[in-house]
Amino acid sequence: MIPQETVNRVLDTVKVEEVIGDFVTLKRQGANYLACCPFHNEKTPSFTVSPARGFYYCFGCKKGGTAVSFLMDHERMTFSDAIRFLGKKYGIEIKEEEETAETIAARQKSESLYIVSEFAQNFFAGQLESGEGRALGYAYFKSRGLEDETIRKFGLGWCPTDRYALLNAARAAGHKEEYLVESGLCIKTDEGKVYDRFHERVTFPLHSVSGRVLGFSSRTLRSDKSVAKYVNSPQTDIYDKSKFLYGIWFAKQQIAKEDSCILVEGNLDMISMHQLGLTNVVASCGTSLTVDQIRLIKRFTNNVTIIYDGDAAGIHAALRGIGLVLKEGLNVKVVLLPDGMDPDDFTKTHTLEQVRQFIADNAKDFIGFKADLLLDEAGNDPLRKAELINDVADTIALIPDAVKRAVYTESCAQKFGIAQEILSNRVYRTHEGVLEEDKRRWERERADQERRNAQDSQAAEQTETRTVQLDGATGKKTVVKPSILEPVEKDLLKFIFTSGLDYMEFTKDNKYYTDPPMTVAEFIDASLQDDDALFEEGPRRRAYDAYFEYYDEGFSQDEILRRMTSGEDQEIVNLVVELTASRYELTEKNLRNSMTKPMTILVQQVPRAILLYHVKRLDKQLEEYKAQLRNPEVDAMMIMTEIAHLNEMRRKLNKTLGRN
Ligand SMILES: [Zn+2]
């Protein structure tokens, strides 16, 4: 447990733009920062970070919160972990209160996986210090030209030949076998035998964007073919290879700084290049690129240079994956190394300056590269040439930017010696097809989302229905829309969060006039209490209660909001950020249209918002009564009377509001 005062100290120190800036490239715009949202896919940035308020907010997907919420949402950290992470980043000592057995037991599974992975990392790295690890693992890394500092920086290690070395060490340190197996560090056979997955191998820890060890890749030093050369961590709760790029933790800052990312295939290639001084390099670890990996790069830059070994087999394999990269709108360049060389060899035989120069001289845009390569292979065969022209046109069609497509079309037509119209026709048609396909996919995704939402609200309805059922004693399921009050409750919260401490200055002839005047928060609260009205059970109710708890302690508005957003309840944080992101953008059209008279906005709109809220509450009650009427056992007369009564109240309220 981290004491509240430590949490507050951390939150007072962090700069939201610095924390988010580690994961997303932020562009300054006035007092704020802007970026493409890391939570949803978009082409125009709608993700804003406000240093002054300490919040981020996406106008597209409506995600928002503090630096802590960001780490929780984006990096899947727990609240305490986010605080620890920030403490480390800002050099604030986190004094933890003694943890009870229960809280240790209650920690999430993924947390246990991180911890056991961290333990394994220290264990493997430590093995290089002496004995077998020194003689084999360390000697191997040295033979590959790695310096001690590099070995340490990338946390390289050795898993001993003894198949139980890690297992025993971890057990002795109190780690559970369950997590050793879950994390993939150990393998459990069907007979229940447990042993180290990476035994007798050099190990490379796999770091997340935020620098935590997620898993390992490993390589055997044996030459016999019966042993797999590379063995990697399996998919776990914390490691997903399709979302992972080796070295991103070490390279991300330089990638953002240079606005360019170099992509190589192997771990050692990447490490050698970093050792040489090229530090914007990441490795794809052999697999062809996935959309998630591309999006990871896109958080930091739009420019990728892919370096390939100089052999033809590698190139052809690579050609296949690149369509995705182009489709995501990245600018792709390709560098072919001299025949028979991989980046590791190349960096060892050249200076930093030479490598930089070689890349600069030999980087070709991908389309031109592909065209040249295929043209070369097709030779004089007209059929194959026609095939290749279509193939290249289809590749160009993947590029989202129309100007770039036109430029490539022109240069390729020249290259092939054909009329530009022929090529551009094909590009155009295929591009439309791609768009069509995207649209269909997008619609599918949206339908999925809607179905999920429906399921969620159904679940919410069912919880809510239970209260109705108790009252009506029906036993049948009555469906009550749970969200009917959401917009109006949000409007009230919005007034409270943005102007809660402002005074309601009614004129003396106004029926709401009081002396002394009430604050907006008091006015709303008093009005709700008059009707014994409570917000619906859930985040809005909790946010309302939290606000008034701090309000009653006499804090300033800023301090109240700061306290509300520094707690663990992320639904409250989200509400505060969402409702304060833009000042008076209310949901009810009437409210927006009523700002004609020269009265202050608050004096006119707060009472209206309250009346609207009461109307919606009546609507909700009416629905509940109507639902009860379907039950033959209830006293229909009584309910009809109630309904008539509610309708009358509703009519009066609407009249006051000037609506029918
Ligand atoms: Zn978003």
XYZ file of C-alpha atoms and ligand atoms in Angstrom:
661
model
C 0.000 0.000 0.000
C 1.240 3.468 -0.889
C 0.191 6.118 1.632
C -2.046 8.904 0.318
C 0.494 11.609 1.096
C 3.057 9.894 -1.147
C 0.453 9.564 -3.877
C -0.258 13.288 -3.567
C 3.427 14.162 -3.732
C 3.852 12.150 -6.901
C 0.762 13.696 -8.476
C 1.935 17.177 -7.563
C 5.263 16.582 -9.273
C 4.336 14.816 -12.497
C 3.927 16.695 -15.720
C 1.218 15.039 -17.759
C 2.838 16.067 -21.052
C 6.141 14.483 -20.052
C 4.550 11.224 -19.022
C 2.395 10.920 -22.140
C 5.261 12.236 -24.272
C 7.153 9.045 -23.470
C 4.551 7.067 -25.371
C 3.112 9.440 -27.932
C 4.764 12.178 -29.976
C 3.092 15.404 -28.888
C 3.001 18.534 -30.986
C 2.676 21.833 -29.208
C -0.380 23.914 -30.023
C -0.766 27.062 -27.987
C -0.949 26.158 -24.345
C -1.770 22.539 -25.107
C -0.346 19.563 -26.949
C -1.935 17.641 -29.758
C -1.451 14.113 -31.080
C -3.174 11.330 -32.924
C -5.037 9.381 -30.276
C -3.219 6.271 -29.040
C -6.529 4.711 -27.999
C -8.328 4.791 -31.310
C -7.168 4.851 -34.894
C -7.368 8.269 -36.509
C -5.743 10.367 -39.196
C -6.398 13.853 -37.824
C -5.306 14.459 -34.254
C -8.034 14.917 -31.656
C -6.062 13.846 -28.604
C -5.207 16.868 -26.452
C -2.981 17.212 -23.431
C -3.373 20.203 -21.164
C -0.286 20.827 -19.001
C -2.110 23.523 -17.044
C -4.924 21.223 -15.990
C -2.837 18.066 -15.890
C -5.349 16.235 -18.069
C -5.505 14.554 -21.439
C -8.700 14.199 -23.405
C -9.608 12.720 -26.774
C -12.473 14.474 -28.540
C -12.830 11.415 -30.759
C -13.189 8.482 -28.388
C -13.762 10.591 -25.248
C -11.030 8.955 -23.250
C -9.500 11.268 -20.735
C -7.765 11.494 -17.402
C -4.559 12.241 -15.588
C -1.018 10.945 -16.092
C -1.976 8.071 -13.803
C -5.110 7.217 -15.783
C -3.015 7.242 -18.928
C -0.580 4.688 -17.534
C -3.439 2.566 -16.239
C -5.274 2.644 -19.534
C -2.447 2.616 -22.004
C 0.124 0.469 -20.215
C -2.371 -1.626 -18.302
C -0.737 -0.719 -14.998
C -2.555 -0.872 -11.693
C -3.028 2.395 -9.810
C -0.189 1.583 -7.401
C 2.094 0.581 -10.241
C 1.438 3.808 -12.059
C 2.361 5.704 -8.881
C 5.525 3.605 -8.450
C 6.432 4.124 -12.099
C 5.998 7.891 -11.778
C 7.894 7.948 -8.491
C 10.809 6.291 -10.230
C 10.612 8.662 -13.189
C 10.633 11.758 -10.995
C 12.995 10.470 -8.333
C 10.406 10.439 -5.551
C 10.915 7.771 -2.936
C 7.850 5.602 -2.556
C 7.562 4.453 1.032
C 5.165 1.577 1.085
C 3.125 0.575 4.057
C 3.450 -3.014 5.140
C 1.402 -5.217 2.838
C -0.898 -7.726 4.382
C -1.041 -11.315 3.200
C -4.453 -10.561 1.718
C -3.313 -7.638 -0.397
C -0.360 -9.622 -1.683
C -2.686 -12.459 -2.554
C -5.124 -10.068 -4.162
C -2.599 -8.602 -6.562
C -3.503 -9.125 -10.094
C -2.096 -12.033 -11.987
C -0.375 -9.871 -14.558
C 1.432 -8.110 -11.764
C 2.763 -11.452 -10.598
C 3.898 -12.201 -14.127
C 5.808 -8.922 -14.291
C 7.435 -9.654 -10.967
C 8.517 -13.162 -11.852
C 9.818 -11.944 -15.229
C 11.835 -9.263 -13.493
C 13.236 -11.906 -11.160
C 14.183 -14.143 -14.085
C 15.834 -11.181 -15.798
C 18.046 -10.494 -12.783
C 18.800 -14.185 -12.464
C 19.803 -14.635 -16.124
C 21.906 -11.460 -16.186
C 23.607 -12.536 -12.964
C 24.586 -15.863 -14.504
C 26.983 -14.082 -16.858
C 29.156 -13.107 -13.896
C 30.744 -16.488 -13.255
C 30.953 -20.213 -13.966
C 29.134 -21.683 -16.922
C 27.411 -18.422 -17.813
C 30.753 -16.644 -17.989
C 32.392 -19.414 -19.995
C 29.548 -19.862 -22.479
C 27.049 -17.001 -22.502
C 29.352 -14.099 -21.812
C 32.005 -15.538 -24.141
C 29.405 -15.788 -26.907
C 28.309 -12.164 -26.570
C 31.956 -11.067 -26.567
C 32.598 -13.155 -29.673
C 29.775 -11.246 -31.338
C 31.627 -8.042 -30.578
C 29.398 -6.778 -27.782
C 30.955 -4.557 -25.137
C 30.299 -5.040 -21.427
C 28.294 -1.858 -21.327
C 26.043 -3.070 -24.153
C 25.526 -6.446 -22.498
C 24.458 -4.651 -19.328
C 22.301 -2.068 -21.064
C 20.220 -4.639 -22.905
C 20.153 -7.001 -19.941
C 21.557 -9.983 -21.835
C 21.906 -13.165 -19.842
C 22.360 -16.903 -19.606
C 19.943 -19.598 -18.538
C 21.994 -22.484 -17.083
C 22.237 -26.001 -18.518
C 20.749 -27.397 -15.319
C 17.092 -27.583 -16.316
C 15.887 -26.537 -12.865
C 18.261 -23.669 -12.112
C 15.763 -20.836 -12.559
C 12.891 -22.871 -11.145
C 14.799 -23.617 -7.944
C 16.161 -20.090 -7.539
C 12.693 -18.604 -8.071
C 11.082 -21.016 -5.631
C 13.749 -20.239 -3.044
C 12.952 -16.554 -3.470
C 9.281 -17.284 -2.763
C 7.875 -17.178 -6.298
C 5.019 -19.482 -7.082
C 5.477 -22.266 -9.615
C 2.104 -21.292 -11.041
C 3.432 -17.923 -12.251
C 6.687 -19.395 -13.538
C 4.596 -21.612 -15.776
C 2.032 -18.885 -16.644
C 4.805 -16.518 -17.703
C 6.307 -19.187 -19.942
C 9.597 -19.155 -18.058
C 9.037 -22.776 -17.133
C 7.271 -25.582 -18.929
C 4.958 -28.009 -17.217
C 4.663 -31.403 -18.884
C 1.495 -33.466 -18.963
C 3.029 -35.625 -16.272
C 3.355 -32.519 -14.113
C 7.115 -32.137 -14.400
C 8.292 -28.531 -14.398
C 11.550 -27.291 -15.945
C 13.154 -24.136 -17.394
C 12.079 -23.280 -20.927
C 15.281 -21.449 -21.782
C 17.832 -23.849 -20.260
C 21.299 -23.787 -21.832
C 20.622 -20.645 -23.834
C 21.645 -17.017 -24.001
C 18.694 -14.770 -23.162
C 17.442 -11.400 -24.414
C 14.836 -9.721 -22.223
C 11.861 -8.237 -24.098
C 11.039 -4.771 -22.744
C 7.696 -3.015 -23.066
C 7.449 0.589 -24.245
C 7.668 1.595 -20.602
C 10.688 -0.598 -19.912
C 9.168 -3.544 -18.080
C 10.316 -7.067 -18.860
C 7.498 -8.917 -20.625
C 9.316 -12.085 -21.643
C 12.458 -13.390 -23.303
C 13.874 -14.508 -26.543
C 16.715 -16.996 -26.408
C 19.258 -18.649 -28.634
C 21.081 -21.920 -28.270
C 24.852 -22.028 -28.700
C 24.766 -25.653 -29.805
C 25.223 -26.368 -33.444
C 23.327 -29.648 -33.685
C 20.160 -29.369 -35.731
C 18.007 -31.264 -33.246
C 17.876 -28.193 -30.998
C 15.718 -25.223 -31.973
C 17.970 -22.243 -32.602
C 15.601 -19.631 -31.198
C 13.067 -20.126 -28.434
C 10.829 -17.243 -27.363
C 8.325 -16.610 -24.618
C 4.845 -17.802 -25.545
C 1.847 -15.486 -25.607
C 0.976 -14.567 -22.010
C -1.208 -12.064 -20.191
C 1.611 -9.540 -20.425
C 3.374 -10.498 -23.669
C 1.767 -10.341 -27.094
C 4.315 -10.732 -29.848
C 2.065 -9.184 -32.466
C 2.139 -5.914 -30.515
C 5.792 -6.003 -29.632
C 8.895 -4.514 -31.193
C 12.274 -5.455 -29.816
C 14.166 -2.419 -28.553
C 11.313 0.103 -28.579
C 12.056 1.038 -24.968
C 15.651 1.921 -25.883
C 14.885 3.540 -29.227
C 11.648 5.478 -28.764
C 13.148 8.778 -27.720
C 15.614 8.888 -30.576
C 12.926 7.803 -33.039
C 10.769 10.745 -32.009
C 13.746 13.094 -32.035
C 14.961 12.100 -35.506
C 11.387 11.570 -36.736
C 12.563 8.342 -38.265
C 12.728 4.706 -37.305
C 15.084 2.051 -38.613
C 13.717 -1.462 -38.656
C 15.917 -4.538 -38.733
C 15.074 -8.178 -38.354
C 17.183 -9.712 -35.597
C 17.823 -8.848 -31.957
C 21.586 -8.855 -32.421
C 21.323 -6.624 -35.502
C 19.452 -4.098 -33.439
C 21.860 -4.302 -30.515
C 24.945 -3.898 -32.739
C 23.492 -0.826 -34.358
C 22.730 0.736 -30.977
C 26.275 -0.079 -29.843
C 27.639 1.645 -32.903
C 25.584 4.743 -32.083
C 22.485 4.373 -34.260
C 19.857 4.412 -31.556
C 16.581 4.828 -33.464
C 16.614 1.142 -34.375
C 14.066 -1.537 -33.465
C 13.792 -5.174 -34.518
C 10.736 -7.041 -35.776
C 12.111 -10.351 -34.488
C 11.766 -12.189 -37.753
C 8.013 -12.101 -38.162
C 6.395 -9.995 -40.852
C 4.974 -6.769 -39.475
C 1.532 -6.590 -37.900
C -0.822 -3.622 -37.808
C -0.244 -3.241 -34.077
C 3.516 -3.089 -34.534
C 3.112 -0.443 -37.211
C 0.852 1.580 -34.959
C 3.456 1.326 -32.237
C 5.987 2.919 -34.600
C 3.411 5.479 -35.697
C 3.148 6.804 -32.185
C 6.641 8.175 -32.610
C 7.165 8.770 -36.337
C 5.717 8.303 -39.817
C 9.038 7.455 -41.435
C 10.405 3.934 -41.495
C 13.546 2.678 -43.111
C 13.694 -1.083 -43.340
C 17.097 -2.687 -43.633
C 17.344 -6.048 -45.348
C 20.080 -8.598 -45.665
C 21.499 -8.651 -49.130
C 20.040 -12.024 -50.126
C 17.059 -12.445 -52.410
C 15.121 -14.833 -50.181
C 14.911 -12.300 -47.386
C 13.766 -9.571 -49.721
C 10.882 -11.530 -51.116
C 9.651 -12.499 -47.700
C 9.768 -8.856 -46.715
C 7.884 -7.621 -49.778
C 4.794 -9.367 -48.541
C 4.401 -7.593 -45.216
C 4.853 -4.077 -46.503
C 1.378 -3.521 -47.901
C 0.172 -3.072 -44.347
C 2.791 -0.469 -43.598
C 1.845 1.550 -46.652
C -1.826 1.253 -45.839
C -1.264 2.749 -42.397
C 0.159 5.783 -44.164
C 3.795 5.375 -43.193
C 6.547 6.467 -45.531
C 8.627 3.396 -46.187
C 12.177 3.290 -47.429
C 14.220 0.210 -48.044
C 17.947 -0.322 -47.761
C 19.596 -3.435 -49.154
C 22.878 -4.329 -47.575
C 25.753 -5.555 -49.752
C 25.278 -9.188 -50.738
C 25.792 -11.718 -47.976
C 25.820 -9.195 -45.153
C 23.374 -8.753 -42.316
C 23.201 -5.533 -40.280
C 25.280 -7.163 -37.562
C 28.175 -7.932 -39.946
C 27.791 -4.607 -41.619
C 28.037 -2.532 -38.469
C 31.101 -4.457 -37.347
C 33.046 -3.697 -40.502
C 32.045 -0.048 -40.814
C 32.185 3.134 -38.756
C 29.068 4.991 -37.604
C 29.695 7.629 -40.235
C 30.000 5.017 -42.987
C 26.804 3.275 -41.923
C 24.876 6.531 -41.838
C 26.215 7.468 -45.238
C 25.393 4.066 -46.694
C 21.815 4.294 -45.467
C 21.447 7.814 -46.809
C 22.856 6.831 -50.219
C 20.992 3.562 -50.604
C 17.585 4.166 -49.107
C 15.029 3.694 -51.875
C 11.360 4.383 -51.580
C 9.586 1.083 -51.329
C 7.498 1.314 -54.473
C 10.494 2.086 -56.663
C 12.421 -0.692 -54.977
C 9.681 -3.215 -55.613
C 9.252 -2.107 -59.225
C 12.983 -2.390 -59.945
C 13.226 -5.738 -58.314
C 10.291 -7.277 -60.135
C 11.199 -5.671 -63.434
C 14.588 -7.237 -63.159
C 13.068 -10.655 -62.598
C 10.448 -10.414 -65.319
C 13.108 -9.755 -67.923
C 11.540 -9.870 -71.381
C 8.560 -12.051 -70.545
C 5.560 -9.832 -71.465
C 3.054 -11.812 -69.402
C 5.122 -11.576 -66.268
C 5.701 -7.928 -66.937
C 1.957 -7.284 -67.139
C 1.489 -9.161 -63.886
C 4.130 -7.110 -62.179
C 2.678 -3.814 -63.385
C -0.655 -4.769 -61.834
C 1.099 -5.896 -58.708
C 2.890 -2.574 -58.320
C -0.308 -0.649 -59.104
C -2.068 -2.571 -56.343
C 0.707 -1.649 -53.944
C 0.452 2.034 -54.837
C -3.298 1.803 -54.319
C -2.716 1.055 -50.648
C -1.233 4.491 -49.941
C -3.889 6.655 -48.271
C -2.462 9.988 -49.453
C -3.717 10.925 -52.950
C -0.786 13.172 -53.834
C 1.734 10.482 -52.973
C -0.231 7.970 -55.022
C -0.102 10.273 -58.031
C 3.637 10.808 -57.707
C 4.326 7.088 -57.495
C 2.019 6.331 -60.382
C 3.879 8.766 -62.569
C 7.356 7.551 -61.726
C 6.423 3.888 -62.088
C 4.732 4.440 -65.447
C 7.976 5.938 -66.636
C 9.940 3.051 -65.254
C 7.755 0.495 -67.030
C 7.571 2.537 -70.207
C 3.761 2.539 -70.317
C 1.139 5.259 -70.563
C 0.386 6.804 -67.210
C -3.392 6.451 -67.673
C -3.175 2.686 -67.807
C -1.421 2.549 -64.480
C -3.491 5.237 -62.814
C -6.731 3.540 -63.901
C -5.732 0.383 -62.151
C -4.488 2.277 -59.091
C -7.733 4.187 -58.907
C -9.957 1.130 -59.158
C -7.957 -0.866 -56.643
C -7.842 2.057 -54.248
C -11.619 2.292 -54.318
C -11.710 -1.424 -53.591
C -9.394 -0.958 -50.641
C -11.562 1.835 -49.312
C -14.616 -0.321 -49.767
C -12.960 -3.107 -47.858
C -11.917 -0.713 -45.084
C -15.421 0.636 -44.899
C -16.834 -2.829 -44.550
C -14.321 -3.674 -41.870
C -15.040 -0.438 -40.086
C -18.760 -1.123 -40.197
C -18.177 -4.599 -38.851
C -16.133 -3.188 -36.017
C -18.810 -0.647 -35.266
C -21.514 -3.295 -35.253
C -19.401 -5.342 -32.869
C -18.981 -2.336 -30.629
C -22.693 -1.632 -30.653
C -23.455 -5.211 -29.793
C -21.026 -5.044 -26.893
C -22.592 -1.789 -25.711
C -26.010 -3.359 -25.924
C -24.814 -6.284 -23.867
C -23.372 -3.910 -21.309
C -26.546 -1.907 -20.986
C -28.548 -5.105 -20.851
C -26.429 -6.162 -17.911
C -27.012 -2.745 -16.368
C -30.719 -3.027 -17.035
C -30.861 -6.369 -15.362
C -29.259 -4.975 -12.227
C -31.664 -2.118 -12.291
C -34.650 -4.272 -13.067
C -34.177 -6.044 -9.799
C -35.233 -2.923 -7.868
C -38.284 -2.537 -10.039
C -39.163 -6.168 -9.582
C -39.005 -5.844 -5.823
C -41.428 -2.933 -5.873
C -43.870 -4.450 -8.270
C -43.264 -7.963 -6.983
C -43.678 -9.178 -10.514
C -41.098 -11.847 -11.037
C -41.165 -11.062 -14.744
C -38.360 -9.118 -16.336
C -39.256 -5.494 -16.867
C -36.927 -3.562 -19.099
C -35.961 -0.147 -17.820
C -33.722 1.998 -19.919
C -30.843 2.818 -17.610
C -29.505 5.772 -19.544
C -32.513 8.068 -19.688
C -31.083 10.199 -16.897
C -27.497 10.160 -18.086
C -27.535 13.311 -20.273
C -29.344 15.435 -17.712
C -27.275 14.228 -14.798
C -24.162 14.971 -16.820
C -25.397 18.494 -17.514
C -25.812 19.128 -13.805
C -22.405 17.647 -13.034
C -20.952 19.845 -15.720
C -22.275 22.975 -14.043
C -20.993 21.732 -10.711
C -17.518 20.875 -12.020
C -17.042 24.021 -14.060
C -18.813 26.601 -11.880
C -19.691 24.925 -8.588
C -18.338 27.739 -6.434
C -19.726 30.595 -8.542
C -22.705 32.459 -7.094
C -26.209 32.392 -8.500
C -26.980 36.120 -8.654
C -30.755 36.165 -9.124
C -32.559 39.494 -9.160
C -34.879 40.237 -6.235
C -38.058 39.562 -8.194
C -36.859 36.107 -9.236
C -38.517 33.218 -7.421
C -35.100 31.649 -6.858
C -33.702 34.772 -5.178
C -31.969 34.182 -1.836
C -29.957 36.406 0.433
C -27.097 35.664 0.671
C -26.920 34.064 -2.776
C -26.246 30.366 -3.133
C -23.381 28.860 -5.070
C -24.183 26.791 -8.145
C -23.296 23.624 -6.237
C -25.517 24.560 -3.292
C -28.360 25.563 -5.571
C -28.312 22.256 -7.417
C -27.905 20.201 -4.275
C -30.723 22.028 -2.492
C -33.022 21.491 -5.439
C -32.280 17.793 -5.567
C -32.774 17.432 -1.837
C -36.164 19.163 -2.013
C -37.334 16.269 -4.138
C -35.358 13.569 -2.374
C -33.730 13.047 -5.738
C -30.558 11.027 -5.985
C -28.444 10.470 -9.053
C -28.550 6.974 -10.473
C -26.374 4.422 -8.748
C -22.970 4.403 -10.452
C -20.110 6.712 -11.421
C -22.235 9.868 -11.652
C -23.571 9.360 -8.134
C -20.065 8.625 -6.847
C -18.656 11.716 -8.567
C -21.452 13.857 -7.136
C -20.875 12.551 -3.620
C -17.100 12.932 -3.924
C -17.501 16.536 -5.060
C -19.679 17.491 -2.107
C -17.452 15.691 0.327
C -14.559 17.962 -0.675
C -16.874 20.934 -1.086
C -17.983 20.597 2.522
C -14.363 20.660 3.636
C -14.083 24.125 2.151
C -11.591 23.469 -0.646
C -11.295 25.687 -3.697
C -12.818 24.463 -6.957
C -9.389 23.580 -8.380
C -8.453 21.712 -5.244
C -11.725 19.774 -5.261
C -11.181 18.689 -8.851
C -7.557 17.863 -8.142
C -8.575 15.598 -5.286
C -11.303 13.999 -7.327
C -8.876 13.175 -10.088
C -6.132 11.831 -7.859
C -8.130 8.928 -6.476
C -8.229 5.375 -7.693
C -11.759 5.565 -9.111
C -11.017 6.070 -12.806
C -14.696 6.430 -13.687
C -14.791 9.577 -11.574
C -11.561 10.840 -13.149
C -13.034 10.225 -16.582
C -16.241 12.071 -15.799
C -14.401 15.099 -14.459
C -12.148 15.281 -17.485
C -14.922 14.649 -19.970
C -17.241 17.237 -18.458
C -14.629 19.934 -18.015
C -12.949 19.422 -21.404
C -15.146 22.027 -23.035
C -16.979 24.540 -20.942
C -20.592 25.004 -21.899
C -21.421 22.485 -24.522
C -24.651 21.137 -23.180
C -26.599 18.196 -24.407
C -30.067 19.744 -24.516
C -30.636 21.832 -27.598
C -32.952 24.146 -25.685
C -30.214 25.038 -23.307
C -27.932 26.125 -26.077
C -30.612 28.182 -27.775
C -31.679 30.054 -24.699
C -28.686 32.318 -24.307
C -30.455 35.290 -25.800
C -31.319 37.451 -22.811
C -28.567 39.495 -21.204
C -28.717 37.425 -18.032
C -25.749 35.461 -16.981
C -25.572 31.980 -18.404
C -25.680 30.369 -15.002
C -28.747 32.148 -13.684
C -30.695 31.124 -16.749
C -29.329 27.722 -17.514
C -28.795 26.078 -14.153
C -32.491 26.247 -13.193
C -33.405 24.960 -16.655
C -30.979 22.068 -16.323
C -32.553 21.207 -12.983
C -36.073 21.328 -14.415
C -35.023 19.131 -17.310
C -33.548 16.714 -14.852
C -36.851 16.538 -12.997
C -38.735 16.003 -16.243
C -36.498 13.068 -17.058
C -36.970 11.644 -13.587
C -40.711 11.793 -14.101
C -40.277 10.122 -17.476
C -38.391 7.378 -15.782
C -41.040 6.905 -13.109
C -43.742 6.872 -15.759
C -41.959 4.135 -17.631
C -41.674 2.145 -14.466
C -45.384 2.469 -13.756
C -46.299 1.575 -17.295
C -44.146 -1.503 -17.018
C -46.042 -2.482 -13.874
C -49.350 -2.204 -15.676
C -48.376 -5.251 -17.722
C -48.581 -7.290 -14.561
C -52.178 -8.515 -14.135
C -51.858 -8.771 -10.357
C -51.270 -5.102 -9.605
C -53.942 -2.559 -8.783
C -54.266 -0.947 -12.202
C -56.536 1.844 -10.974
C -54.007 3.019 -8.455
C -51.230 2.980 -10.983
C -53.323 4.831 -13.531
C -53.944 7.516 -10.940
C -50.236 7.764 -10.273
C -49.519 8.013 -13.969
C -52.064 10.776 -14.395
C -50.518 12.600 -11.485
C -47.015 12.277 -12.888
C -48.203 13.397 -16.311
C -49.705 16.501 -14.761
C -46.448 17.319 -12.987
C -44.572 16.712 -16.162
C -46.880 19.040 -18.086
C -46.335 21.798 -15.542
C -42.578 21.431 -15.632
C -42.541 21.489 -19.398
C -44.673 24.597 -19.368
C -42.151 26.315 -17.115
C -39.481 25.206 -19.544
C -41.465 26.556 -22.457
C -41.787 23.143 -24.071
C -44.762 20.929 -24.848
Zn -9.287 8.711 -29.054
